[in-house]
CSV table of C-alpha atoms in Angstrom, one decimal:
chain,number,residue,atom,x,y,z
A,1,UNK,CA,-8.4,-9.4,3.6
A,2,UNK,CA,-8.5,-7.2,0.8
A,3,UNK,CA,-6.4,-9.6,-2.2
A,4,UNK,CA,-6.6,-6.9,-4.7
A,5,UNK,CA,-6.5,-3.5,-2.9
A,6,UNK,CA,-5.0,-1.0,-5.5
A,7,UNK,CA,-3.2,-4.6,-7.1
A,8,UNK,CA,-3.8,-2.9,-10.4
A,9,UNK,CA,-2.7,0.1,-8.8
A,10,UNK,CA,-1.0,-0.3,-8.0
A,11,UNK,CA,9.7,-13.5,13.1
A,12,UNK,CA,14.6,-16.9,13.3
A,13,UNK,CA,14.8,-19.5,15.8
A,14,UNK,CA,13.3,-18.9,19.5
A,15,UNK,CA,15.7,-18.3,22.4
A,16,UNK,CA,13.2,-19.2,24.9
A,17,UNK,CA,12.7,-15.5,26.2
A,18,UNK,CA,10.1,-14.1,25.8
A,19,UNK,CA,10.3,-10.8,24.0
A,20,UNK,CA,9.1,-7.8,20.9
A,21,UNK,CA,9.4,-9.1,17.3
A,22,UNK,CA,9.5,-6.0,14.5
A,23,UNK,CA,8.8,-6.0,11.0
A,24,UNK,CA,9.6,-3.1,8.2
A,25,UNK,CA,7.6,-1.5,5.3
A,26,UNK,CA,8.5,0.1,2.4
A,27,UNK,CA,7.0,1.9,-0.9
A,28,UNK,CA,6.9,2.0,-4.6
A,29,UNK,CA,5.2,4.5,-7.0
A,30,UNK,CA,1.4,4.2,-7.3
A,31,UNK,CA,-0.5,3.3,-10.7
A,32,UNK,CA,-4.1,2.6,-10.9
A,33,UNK,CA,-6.7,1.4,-8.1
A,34,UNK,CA,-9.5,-0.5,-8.6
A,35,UNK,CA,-12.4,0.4,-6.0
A,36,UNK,CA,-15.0,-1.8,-7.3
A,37,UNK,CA,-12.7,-4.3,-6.9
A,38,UNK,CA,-11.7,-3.5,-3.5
A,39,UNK,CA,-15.7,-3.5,-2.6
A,40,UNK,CA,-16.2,-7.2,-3.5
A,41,UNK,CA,-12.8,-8.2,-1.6
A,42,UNK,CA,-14.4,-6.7,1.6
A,43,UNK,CA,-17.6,-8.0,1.2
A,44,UNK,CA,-16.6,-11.1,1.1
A,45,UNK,CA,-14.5,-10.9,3.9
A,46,UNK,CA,-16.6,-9.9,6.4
A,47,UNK,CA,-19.8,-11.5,5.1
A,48,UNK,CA,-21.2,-13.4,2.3
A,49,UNK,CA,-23.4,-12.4,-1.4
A,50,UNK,CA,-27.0,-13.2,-1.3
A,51,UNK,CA,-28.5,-13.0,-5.4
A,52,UNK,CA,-27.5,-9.2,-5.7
A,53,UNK,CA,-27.3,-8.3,-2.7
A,54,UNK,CA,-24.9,-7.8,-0.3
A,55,UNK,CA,-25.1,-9.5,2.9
A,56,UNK,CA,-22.9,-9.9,6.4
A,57,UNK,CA,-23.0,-13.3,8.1
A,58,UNK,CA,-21.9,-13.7,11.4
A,59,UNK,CA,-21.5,-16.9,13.2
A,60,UNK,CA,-24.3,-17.9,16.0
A,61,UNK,CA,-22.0,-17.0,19.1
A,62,UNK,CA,-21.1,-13.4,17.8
A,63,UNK,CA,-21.7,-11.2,21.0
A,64,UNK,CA,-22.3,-7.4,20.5
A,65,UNK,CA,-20.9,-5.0,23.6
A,66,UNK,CA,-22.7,-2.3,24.7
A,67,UNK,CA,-20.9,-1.7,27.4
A,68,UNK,CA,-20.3,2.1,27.0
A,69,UNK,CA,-18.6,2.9,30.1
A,70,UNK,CA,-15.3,0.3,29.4
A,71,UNK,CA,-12.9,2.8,27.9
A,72,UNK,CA,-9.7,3.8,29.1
A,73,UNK,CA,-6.6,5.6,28.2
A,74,UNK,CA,-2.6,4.3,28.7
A,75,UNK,CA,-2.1,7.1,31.2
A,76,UNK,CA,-0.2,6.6,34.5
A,77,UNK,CA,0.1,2.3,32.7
A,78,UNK,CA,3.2,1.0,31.9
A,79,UNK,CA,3.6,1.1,28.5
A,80,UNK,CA,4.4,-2.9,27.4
A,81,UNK,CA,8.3,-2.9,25.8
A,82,UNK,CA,10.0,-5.1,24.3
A,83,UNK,CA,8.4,-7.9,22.0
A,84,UNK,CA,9.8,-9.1,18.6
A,85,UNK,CA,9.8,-6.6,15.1
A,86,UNK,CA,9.0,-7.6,11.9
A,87,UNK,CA,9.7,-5.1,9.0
A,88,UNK,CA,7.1,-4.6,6.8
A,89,UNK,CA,7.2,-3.9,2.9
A,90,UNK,CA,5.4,-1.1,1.6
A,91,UNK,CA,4.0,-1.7,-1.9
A,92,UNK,CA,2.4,1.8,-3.2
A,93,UNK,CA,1.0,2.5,0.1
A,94,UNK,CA,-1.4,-0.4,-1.2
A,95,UNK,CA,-0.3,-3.5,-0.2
A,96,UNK,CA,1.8,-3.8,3.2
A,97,UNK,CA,3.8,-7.5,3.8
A,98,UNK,CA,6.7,-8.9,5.5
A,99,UNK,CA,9.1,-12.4,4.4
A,100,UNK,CA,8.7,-15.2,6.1
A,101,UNK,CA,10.3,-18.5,6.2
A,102,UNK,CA,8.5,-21.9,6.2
A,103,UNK,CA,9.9,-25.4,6.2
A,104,UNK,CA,13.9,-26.5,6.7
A,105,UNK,CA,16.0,-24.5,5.8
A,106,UNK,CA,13.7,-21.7,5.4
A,107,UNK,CA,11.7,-21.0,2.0
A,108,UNK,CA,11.0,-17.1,2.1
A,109,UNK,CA,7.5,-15.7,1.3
A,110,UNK,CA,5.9,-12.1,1.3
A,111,UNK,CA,2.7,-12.1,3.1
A,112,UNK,CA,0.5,-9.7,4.1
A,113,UNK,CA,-0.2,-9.7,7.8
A,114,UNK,CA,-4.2,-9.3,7.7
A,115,UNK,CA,-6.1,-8.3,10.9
A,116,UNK,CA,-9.5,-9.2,9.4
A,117,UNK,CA,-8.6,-13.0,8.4
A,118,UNK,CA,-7.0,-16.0,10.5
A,119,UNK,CA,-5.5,-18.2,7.7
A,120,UNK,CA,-2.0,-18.3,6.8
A,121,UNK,CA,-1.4,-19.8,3.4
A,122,UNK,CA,1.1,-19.7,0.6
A,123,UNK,CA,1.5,-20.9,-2.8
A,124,UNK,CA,2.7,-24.6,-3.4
A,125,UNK,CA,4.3,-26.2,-6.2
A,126,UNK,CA,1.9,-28.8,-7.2
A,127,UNK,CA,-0.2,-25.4,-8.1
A,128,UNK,CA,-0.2,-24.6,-11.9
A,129,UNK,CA,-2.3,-21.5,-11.8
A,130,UNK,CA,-0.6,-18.5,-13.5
A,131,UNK,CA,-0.5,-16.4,-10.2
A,132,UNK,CA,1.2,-19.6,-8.1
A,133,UNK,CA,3.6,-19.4,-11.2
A,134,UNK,CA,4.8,-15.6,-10.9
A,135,UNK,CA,5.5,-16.4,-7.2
A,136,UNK,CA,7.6,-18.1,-4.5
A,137,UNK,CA,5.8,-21.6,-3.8
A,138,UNK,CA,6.5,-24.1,-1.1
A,139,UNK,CA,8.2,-27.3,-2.1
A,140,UNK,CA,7.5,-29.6,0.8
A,141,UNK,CA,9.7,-32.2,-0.8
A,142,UNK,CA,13.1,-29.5,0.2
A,143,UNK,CA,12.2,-29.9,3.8
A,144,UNK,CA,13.0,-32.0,7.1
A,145,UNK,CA,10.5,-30.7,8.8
A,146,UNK,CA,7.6,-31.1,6.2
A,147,UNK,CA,4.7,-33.4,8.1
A,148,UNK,CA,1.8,-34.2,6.3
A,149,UNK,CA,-2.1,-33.4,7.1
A,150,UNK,CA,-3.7,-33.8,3.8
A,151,UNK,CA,-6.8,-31.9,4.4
A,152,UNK,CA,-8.4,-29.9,2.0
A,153,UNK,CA,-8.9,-26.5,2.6
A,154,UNK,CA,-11.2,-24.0,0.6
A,155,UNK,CA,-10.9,-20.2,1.6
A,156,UNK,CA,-13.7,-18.1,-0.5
A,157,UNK,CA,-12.6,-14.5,-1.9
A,158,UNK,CA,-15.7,-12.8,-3.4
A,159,UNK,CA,-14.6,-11.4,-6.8
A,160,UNK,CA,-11.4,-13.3,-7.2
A,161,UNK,CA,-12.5,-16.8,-6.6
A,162,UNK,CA,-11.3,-19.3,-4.3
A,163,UNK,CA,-7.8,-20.0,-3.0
A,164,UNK,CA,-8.1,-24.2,-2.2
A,165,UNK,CA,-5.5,-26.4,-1.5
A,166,UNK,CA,-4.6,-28.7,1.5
A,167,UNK,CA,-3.1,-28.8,5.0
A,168,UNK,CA,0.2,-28.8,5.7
A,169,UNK,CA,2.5,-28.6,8.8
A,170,UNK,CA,6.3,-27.4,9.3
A,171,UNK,CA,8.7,-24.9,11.0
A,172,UNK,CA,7.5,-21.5,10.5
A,173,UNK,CA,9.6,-18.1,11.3
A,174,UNK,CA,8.6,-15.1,11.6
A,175,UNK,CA,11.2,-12.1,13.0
A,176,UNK,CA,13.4,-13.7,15.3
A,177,UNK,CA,10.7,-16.1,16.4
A,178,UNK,CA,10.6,-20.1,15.3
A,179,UNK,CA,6.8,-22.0,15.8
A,180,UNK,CA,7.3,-25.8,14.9
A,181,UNK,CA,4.9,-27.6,14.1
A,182,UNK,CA,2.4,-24.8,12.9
A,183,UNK,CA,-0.6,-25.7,10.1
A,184,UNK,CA,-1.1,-23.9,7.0
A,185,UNK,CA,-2.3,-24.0,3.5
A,186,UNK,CA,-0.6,-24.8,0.6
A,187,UNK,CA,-2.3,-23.2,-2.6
A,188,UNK,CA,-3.0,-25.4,-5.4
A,189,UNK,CA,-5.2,-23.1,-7.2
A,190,UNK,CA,-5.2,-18.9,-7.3
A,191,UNK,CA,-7.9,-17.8,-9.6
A,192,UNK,CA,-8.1,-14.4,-11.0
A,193,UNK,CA,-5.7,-11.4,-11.8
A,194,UNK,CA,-5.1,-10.0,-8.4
A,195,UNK,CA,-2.8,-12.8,-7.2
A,196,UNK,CA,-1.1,-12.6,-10.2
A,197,UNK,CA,-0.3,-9.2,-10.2
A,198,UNK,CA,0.0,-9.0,-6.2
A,199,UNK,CA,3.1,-8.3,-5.1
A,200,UNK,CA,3.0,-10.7,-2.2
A,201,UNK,CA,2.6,-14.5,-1.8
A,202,UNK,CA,0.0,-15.1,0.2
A,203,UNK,CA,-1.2,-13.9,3.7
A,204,UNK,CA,-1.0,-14.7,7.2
A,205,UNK,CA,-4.1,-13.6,9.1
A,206,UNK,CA,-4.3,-11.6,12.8
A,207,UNK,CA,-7.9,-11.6,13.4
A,208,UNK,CA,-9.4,-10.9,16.7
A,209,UNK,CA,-10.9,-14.8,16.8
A,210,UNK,CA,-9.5,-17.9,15.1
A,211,UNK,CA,-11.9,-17.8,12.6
A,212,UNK,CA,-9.5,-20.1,10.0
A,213,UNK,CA,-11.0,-22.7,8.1
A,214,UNK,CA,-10.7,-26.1,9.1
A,215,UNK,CA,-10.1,-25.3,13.0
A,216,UNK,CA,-6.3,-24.6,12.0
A,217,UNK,CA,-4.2,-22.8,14.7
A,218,UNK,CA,-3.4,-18.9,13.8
A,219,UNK,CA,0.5,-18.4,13.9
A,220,UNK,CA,-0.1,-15.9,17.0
A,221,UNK,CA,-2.2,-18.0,18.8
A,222,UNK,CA,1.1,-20.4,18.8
A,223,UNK,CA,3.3,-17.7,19.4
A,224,UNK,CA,1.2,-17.1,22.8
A,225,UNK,CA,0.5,-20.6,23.6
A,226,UNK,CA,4.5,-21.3,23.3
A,227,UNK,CA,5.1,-18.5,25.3
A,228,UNK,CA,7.5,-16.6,22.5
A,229,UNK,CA,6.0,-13.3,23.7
A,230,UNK,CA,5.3,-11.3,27.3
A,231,UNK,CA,1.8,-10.6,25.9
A,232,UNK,CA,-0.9,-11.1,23.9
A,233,UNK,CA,-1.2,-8.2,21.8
A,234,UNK,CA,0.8,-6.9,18.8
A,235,UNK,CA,1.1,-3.3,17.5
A,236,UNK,CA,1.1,-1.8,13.9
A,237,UNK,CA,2.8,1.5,12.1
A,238,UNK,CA,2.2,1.4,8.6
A,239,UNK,CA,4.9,4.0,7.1
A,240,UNK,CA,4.1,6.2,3.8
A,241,UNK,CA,7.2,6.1,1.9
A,242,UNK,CA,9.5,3.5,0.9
A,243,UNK,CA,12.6,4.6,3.4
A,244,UNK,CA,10.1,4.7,6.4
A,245,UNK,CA,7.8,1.7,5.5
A,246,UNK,CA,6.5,1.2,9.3
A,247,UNK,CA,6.8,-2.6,11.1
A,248,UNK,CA,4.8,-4.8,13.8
A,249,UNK,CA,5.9,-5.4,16.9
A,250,UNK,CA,4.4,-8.8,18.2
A,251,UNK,CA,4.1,-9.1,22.5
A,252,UNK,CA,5.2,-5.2,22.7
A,253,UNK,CA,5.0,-1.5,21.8
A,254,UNK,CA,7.1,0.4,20.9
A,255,UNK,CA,6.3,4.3,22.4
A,256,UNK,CA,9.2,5.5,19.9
A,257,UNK,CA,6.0,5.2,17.5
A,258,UNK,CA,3.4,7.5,18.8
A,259,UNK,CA,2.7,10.8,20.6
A,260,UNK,CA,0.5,11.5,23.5
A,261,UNK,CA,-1.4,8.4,25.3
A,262,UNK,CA,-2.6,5.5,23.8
A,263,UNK,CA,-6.8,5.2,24.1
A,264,UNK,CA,-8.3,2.0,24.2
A,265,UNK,CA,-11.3,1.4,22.7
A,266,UNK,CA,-13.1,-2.1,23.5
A,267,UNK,CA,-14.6,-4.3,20.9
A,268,UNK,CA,-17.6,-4.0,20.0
A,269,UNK,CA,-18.3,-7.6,18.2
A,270,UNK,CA,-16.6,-9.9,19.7
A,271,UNK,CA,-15.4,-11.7,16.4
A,272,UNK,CA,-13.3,-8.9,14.6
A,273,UNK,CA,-11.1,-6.4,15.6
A,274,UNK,CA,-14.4,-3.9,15.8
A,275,UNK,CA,-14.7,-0.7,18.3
A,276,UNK,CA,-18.2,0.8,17.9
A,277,UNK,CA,-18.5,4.0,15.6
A,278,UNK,CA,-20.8,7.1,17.4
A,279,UNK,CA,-20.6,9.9,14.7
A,280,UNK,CA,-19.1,11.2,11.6
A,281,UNK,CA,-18.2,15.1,10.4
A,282,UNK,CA,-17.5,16.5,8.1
A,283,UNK,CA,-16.5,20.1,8.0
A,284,UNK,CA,-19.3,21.3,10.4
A,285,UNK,CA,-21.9,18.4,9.3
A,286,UNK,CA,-22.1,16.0,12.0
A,287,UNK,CA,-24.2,13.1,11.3
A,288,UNK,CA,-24.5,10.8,14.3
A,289,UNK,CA,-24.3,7.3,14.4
A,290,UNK,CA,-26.5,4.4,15.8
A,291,UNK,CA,-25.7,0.5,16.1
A,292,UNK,CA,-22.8,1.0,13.8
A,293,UNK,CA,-19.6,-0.6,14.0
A,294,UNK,CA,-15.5,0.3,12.4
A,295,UNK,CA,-13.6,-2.9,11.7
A,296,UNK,CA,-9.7,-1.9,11.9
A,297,UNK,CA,-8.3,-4.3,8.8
A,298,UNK,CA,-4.8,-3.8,8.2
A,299,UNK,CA,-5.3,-5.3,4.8
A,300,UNK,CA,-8.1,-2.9,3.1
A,301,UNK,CA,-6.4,0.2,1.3
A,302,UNK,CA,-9.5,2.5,1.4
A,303,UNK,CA,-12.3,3.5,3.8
A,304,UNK,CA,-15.2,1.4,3.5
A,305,UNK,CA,-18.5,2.6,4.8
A,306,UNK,CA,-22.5,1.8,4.1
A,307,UNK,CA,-23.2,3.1,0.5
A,308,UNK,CA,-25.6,6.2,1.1
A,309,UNK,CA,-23.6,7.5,3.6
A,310,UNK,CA,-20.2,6.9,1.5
A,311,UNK,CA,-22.2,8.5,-1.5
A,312,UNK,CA,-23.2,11.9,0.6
A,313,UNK,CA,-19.9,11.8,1.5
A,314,UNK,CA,-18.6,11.8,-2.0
A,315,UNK,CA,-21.1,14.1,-2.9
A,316,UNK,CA,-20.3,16.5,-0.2
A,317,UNK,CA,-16.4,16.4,-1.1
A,318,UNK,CA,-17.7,16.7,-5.0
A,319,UNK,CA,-16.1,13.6,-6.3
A,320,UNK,CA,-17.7,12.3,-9.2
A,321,UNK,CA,-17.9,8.7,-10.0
A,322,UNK,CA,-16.2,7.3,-13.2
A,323,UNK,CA,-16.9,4.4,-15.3
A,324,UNK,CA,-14.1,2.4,-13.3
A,325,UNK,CA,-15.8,2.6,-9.8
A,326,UNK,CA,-13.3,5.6,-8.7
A,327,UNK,CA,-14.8,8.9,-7.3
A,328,UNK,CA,-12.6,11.6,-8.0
A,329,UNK,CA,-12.0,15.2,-7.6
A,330,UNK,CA,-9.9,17.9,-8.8
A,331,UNK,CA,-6.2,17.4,-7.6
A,332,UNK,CA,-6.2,21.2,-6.8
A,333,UNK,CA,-8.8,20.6,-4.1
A,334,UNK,CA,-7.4,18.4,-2.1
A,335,UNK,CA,-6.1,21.2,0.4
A,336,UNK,CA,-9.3,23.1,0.7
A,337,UNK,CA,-11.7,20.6,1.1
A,338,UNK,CA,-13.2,19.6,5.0
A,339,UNK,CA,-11.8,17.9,7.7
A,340,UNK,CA,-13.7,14.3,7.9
A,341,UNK,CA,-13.4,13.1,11.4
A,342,UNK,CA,-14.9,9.9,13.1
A,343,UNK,CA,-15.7,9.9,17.0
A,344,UNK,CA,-15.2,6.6,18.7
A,345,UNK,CA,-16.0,6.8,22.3
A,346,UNK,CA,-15.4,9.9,22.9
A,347,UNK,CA,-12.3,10.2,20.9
A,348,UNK,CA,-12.2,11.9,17.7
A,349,UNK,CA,-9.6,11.1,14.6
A,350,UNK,CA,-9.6,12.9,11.8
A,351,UNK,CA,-8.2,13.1,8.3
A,352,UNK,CA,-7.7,16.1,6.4
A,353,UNK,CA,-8.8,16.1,2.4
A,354,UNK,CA,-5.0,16.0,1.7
A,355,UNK,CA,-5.1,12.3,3.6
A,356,UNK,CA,-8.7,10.9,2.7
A,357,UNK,CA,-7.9,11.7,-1.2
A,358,UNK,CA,-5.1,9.9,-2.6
A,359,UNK,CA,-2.9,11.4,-5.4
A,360,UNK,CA,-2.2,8.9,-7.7
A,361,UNK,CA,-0.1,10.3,-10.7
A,362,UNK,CA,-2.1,13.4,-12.6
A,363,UNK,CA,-5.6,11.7,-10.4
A,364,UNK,CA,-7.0,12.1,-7.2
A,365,UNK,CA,-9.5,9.8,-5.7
A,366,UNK,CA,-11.7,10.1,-3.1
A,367,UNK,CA,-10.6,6.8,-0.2
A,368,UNK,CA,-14.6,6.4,0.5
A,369,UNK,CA,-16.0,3.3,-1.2
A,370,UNK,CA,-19.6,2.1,-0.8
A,371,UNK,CA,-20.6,-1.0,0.6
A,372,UNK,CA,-23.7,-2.4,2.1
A,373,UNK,CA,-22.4,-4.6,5.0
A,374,UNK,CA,-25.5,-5.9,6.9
A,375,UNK,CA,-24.5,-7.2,9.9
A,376,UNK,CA,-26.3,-8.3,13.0
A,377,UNK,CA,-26.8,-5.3,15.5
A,378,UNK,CA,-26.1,-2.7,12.9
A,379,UNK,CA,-24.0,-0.8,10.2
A,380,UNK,CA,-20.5,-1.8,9.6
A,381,UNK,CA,-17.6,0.7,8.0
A,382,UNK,CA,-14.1,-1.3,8.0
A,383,UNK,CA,-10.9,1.4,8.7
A,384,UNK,CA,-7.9,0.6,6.3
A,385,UNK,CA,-4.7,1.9,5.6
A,386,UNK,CA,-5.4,5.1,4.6
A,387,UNK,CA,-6.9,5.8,8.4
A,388,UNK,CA,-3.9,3.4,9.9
A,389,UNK,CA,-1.1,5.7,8.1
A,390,UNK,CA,-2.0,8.4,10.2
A,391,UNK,CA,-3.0,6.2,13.8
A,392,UNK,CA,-1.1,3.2,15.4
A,393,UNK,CA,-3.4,0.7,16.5
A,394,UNK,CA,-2.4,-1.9,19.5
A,395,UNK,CA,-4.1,-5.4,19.3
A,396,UNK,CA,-4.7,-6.3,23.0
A,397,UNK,CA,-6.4,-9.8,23.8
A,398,UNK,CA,-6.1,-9.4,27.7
A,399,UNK,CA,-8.4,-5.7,26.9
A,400,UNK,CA,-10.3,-7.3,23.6
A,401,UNK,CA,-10.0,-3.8,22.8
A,402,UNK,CA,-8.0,-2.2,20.4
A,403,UNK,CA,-5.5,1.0,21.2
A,404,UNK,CA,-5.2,4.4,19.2
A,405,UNK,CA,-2.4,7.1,19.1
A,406,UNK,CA,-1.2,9.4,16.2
A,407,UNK,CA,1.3,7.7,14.5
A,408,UNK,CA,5.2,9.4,14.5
C-alpha cells in the first residue's frame, strides 16, 4: 500500500445468491506529488530497511514459478458475469477508494482497496492523532454488533510510521454484500502527514496471500468462504476522470470493460499479485530482463522499478531530477517522446510518453521512480495506477494468475 501516493499532490446485506459486486471512482484536480515519498511507502511494503539500505524480505515459504509454458488467453472461455460492483472514488488519479460500512447501523469509511496489503483497518475514536481527527472513526460503543477481540495490532509503514491499534470484530458491507462477524483494526494512532491529508480513511487490503498481521481473515477471503460470490477472483478499471472514475467487480467481470481477449499471466511469487517481467523498450532500445518480477498494486500511483534502470530510463526520456525527488521534463515533450513498453510472456503493454508523464498543472513528471527492491530470486518493479489506467487486471485465485486487457 502506497499511504501517501501523490497525498500532497495531490459491498448491503447478502441475499444468499451468489453474485458481482461493483464499486465507482471519481477525480479531482491534481496538486503536487511527492516521489520520494512514494519510494519509502513501497519499500516498505514489499520489504523491509536494513541501515541504508534497502532490502526485500520474503517469508520462508515464498515459492518462485518458472513455469514458462502456463500462460493462456480468455479465448473460446466463458467470460465469468455477474458478481457484485463497488464504485470507486477517484482522488486526482492518485488515490482510488470506495465507502464502506462497519458496525450496526452502518458507520461509512473511504478506503482504498489495496492489492499489495491484506489488512483492513480504520480509524477509531479512542485515537487522538491529528489524522484520526480529520477523519470518519469507528465508535464501537454505536453498535449491536460490536464484539470485542482486544488484540493489539501493529502494521509498519516505512516513512510514515506505524498505524497500531487493536482487534475488533463487527458487521462489515461492502457493495451489496454483508460479512458478520469479520476482524479488523481500529487505529489508535496515525503518525505523519499523509494520513492527515489523505483523502481516505483507511484501507482494506486484496493481496494475493493473507499476509495480515495477527492471522486476521482478509474481507475477500470471507466473502469466498461464505459463499457471497460464484468465484474467487475480482476485477479492477480504474477510470481517469471524475465522471468515469472506474469500479471493482468482486466474483465477476464485467466484458463491458475491455476490448479484445483477456491474457492471463501466472504468478510468479506466490505471495503477491506478481507475473514475471521478460524485457523493457523503449523506443527501439530493448533491454531484456532476467529473474525480474512486476508486482500489480492497485495502491501505488507511479511506476516503480530497480534504480539504475529507472535512472536510464529518466535519462533516456531527459527528465531531470529536482530537489523534491521529481524527474521532470518539458511539458511540450510529452507527445514526442518514445513508446515505453514492458513484455510479460509474450505479451507486450505499452504506454505512450503522453501516459508515463503526468501533467500536473504548468509540470510534467516522469511516473518512473527508483527503488532498490531486493528480493529473493531477482529484481522487482511494482505496476501502479498509471499502468492500470490504461489495462484492466483480473485477480483469479483458481489461475493464481492475474488477467490483462486494454481498458474501455
Amino acid at each position: 500500500m502506497i499511504v501517501a501516493s501523490l497525498v500532497s499532490l495531490l459491498l448491503l446485506s447478502s441475499s444468499g445468491k451468489a453474485s458481482l459486486h461493483r464499486a465507482k471512482l471519481s477525480k479531482t484536480n491534481r496538486t503536487e506529488l511527492d516521489p520520494e515519498r512514494e519510494a519509502l511507502h513501497i519499500a516498505s511494503k514489499y520489504g523491509a530497511f536494513s541501515g541504508t539500505k534497502r532490502t526485500f524480505r520474503v517469508g520462508p515459504h515464498v515459492v518462485v514459478r518458472e513455469d514458462d509454458n502456463l500462460y493462456w488467453t480468455q479465448d473460446g472461455q466463458e467470460v465469468l458475469k455477474g458478481g457484485h460492483k463497488v464504485p470507486l472514488t477517484n482522488y486526482a488519479n492518485a488515490q482510488y477508494y470506495t465507502e464502506i460500512q462497519i458496525g450496526t447501523p452502518g458507520q461509512t469509511f473511504k478506503v482504498i482497496l489495496d492489492t499489495g496489503s491484506s489488512n483492513l483497518w480504520v480509524p477509531s475514536t479512542k485515537c487522538d492523532s491529528i489524522a484520526c481527527l480529520l477523519h470518519a472513526k469507528y465508535d464501537s460503543s454505536a453498535s449491536s454488533t460490536y464484539k470485542a477481540n482486544g488484540s493489539d495490532i501493529e502494521i509498519a509503514y516505512a516513512g510514515s510510521g506505524n498505524v497500531t491499534g487493536i482487534v475488533s470484530r463487527d458487521t462489515v458491507v461492502i457493495g451489496d454484500m454483508k460479512i458478520p462477524g469479520q476482524d479488523f483494526a481500529e487505529a489508535m494512532k496515525l503518525p505523519g502527514l499523509a494520513y492527515a491529508f489523505g483523502k481516505f480513511d483507511g484501507m482494506l487490503g486484496l493481496a494475493y496471500k493473507s499476509i495480515s498481521v495477527n492471522h486476521v481473515t482478509p474481507p475477500f477471503y470471507n466473502m469466498v468462504d461464505k459463499k457471497m460470490v460464484d468465484s474467487p477472483i475480482f476485477s479492477f478499471r480504474l477510470g481517469s476522470s471524475e465522471e468515469d472514475p472506474g469500479e471493482v467487480v468482486f466474483g465477476g467481470i464485467d466484458a463491458s470493460h475491455y476490448k479484445g481477449s483477456l491474457t492471463y499471466v501466472p504468478l510468479r511469487r506466490l505471495a503477491f499479485w506478481e507475473v514475471k517481467l521478460q524485457g523493457i523498450k523503449l523506443g527501439d532500445d530493448v533491454v531484456e530482463l532476467e529473474d525480474t518480477g512486476a508486482v500489480i498494486d492497485t495502491s501505488t500511483s507511479l511506476i516503480v522499478a530497480p534504480f539504475e534502470i529507472a535512472e536510464l530510463i529518466n535519462s533516456q526520456i531527459g527528465a531531470k531530477r529536482q530537489w523534491n525527488g521529481q524527474y521532470t521534463v518539458p511539458c511540450e515533450a510529452r507527445s514526442t517522446l518514445p513508446d515505453f513498453t514492458m513484455s510479460v510472456r509474450g505479451t507486450e503493454f505499452v504506454l505512450t510518453g503522453m501516459e508515463y508523464i503526468l501533467k500536473l498543472g504548468e509540470t510534467c513528471i516522469s511516473a518512473f521512480t527508483p527503488v532498490n527492491l531486493n528480493v529473493p530470486g531477482g529484481d522487482l518493479w511494482v505496476l501502479g495506477d498509471i499502468f492500470l489506467r490504461k489495462y484492466f487486471t483480473v485477480y483469479d485465485f483458481n489461475k493464481n494468475a492475474v488477467g490483462f486487457a486494454e481498458s474501455i
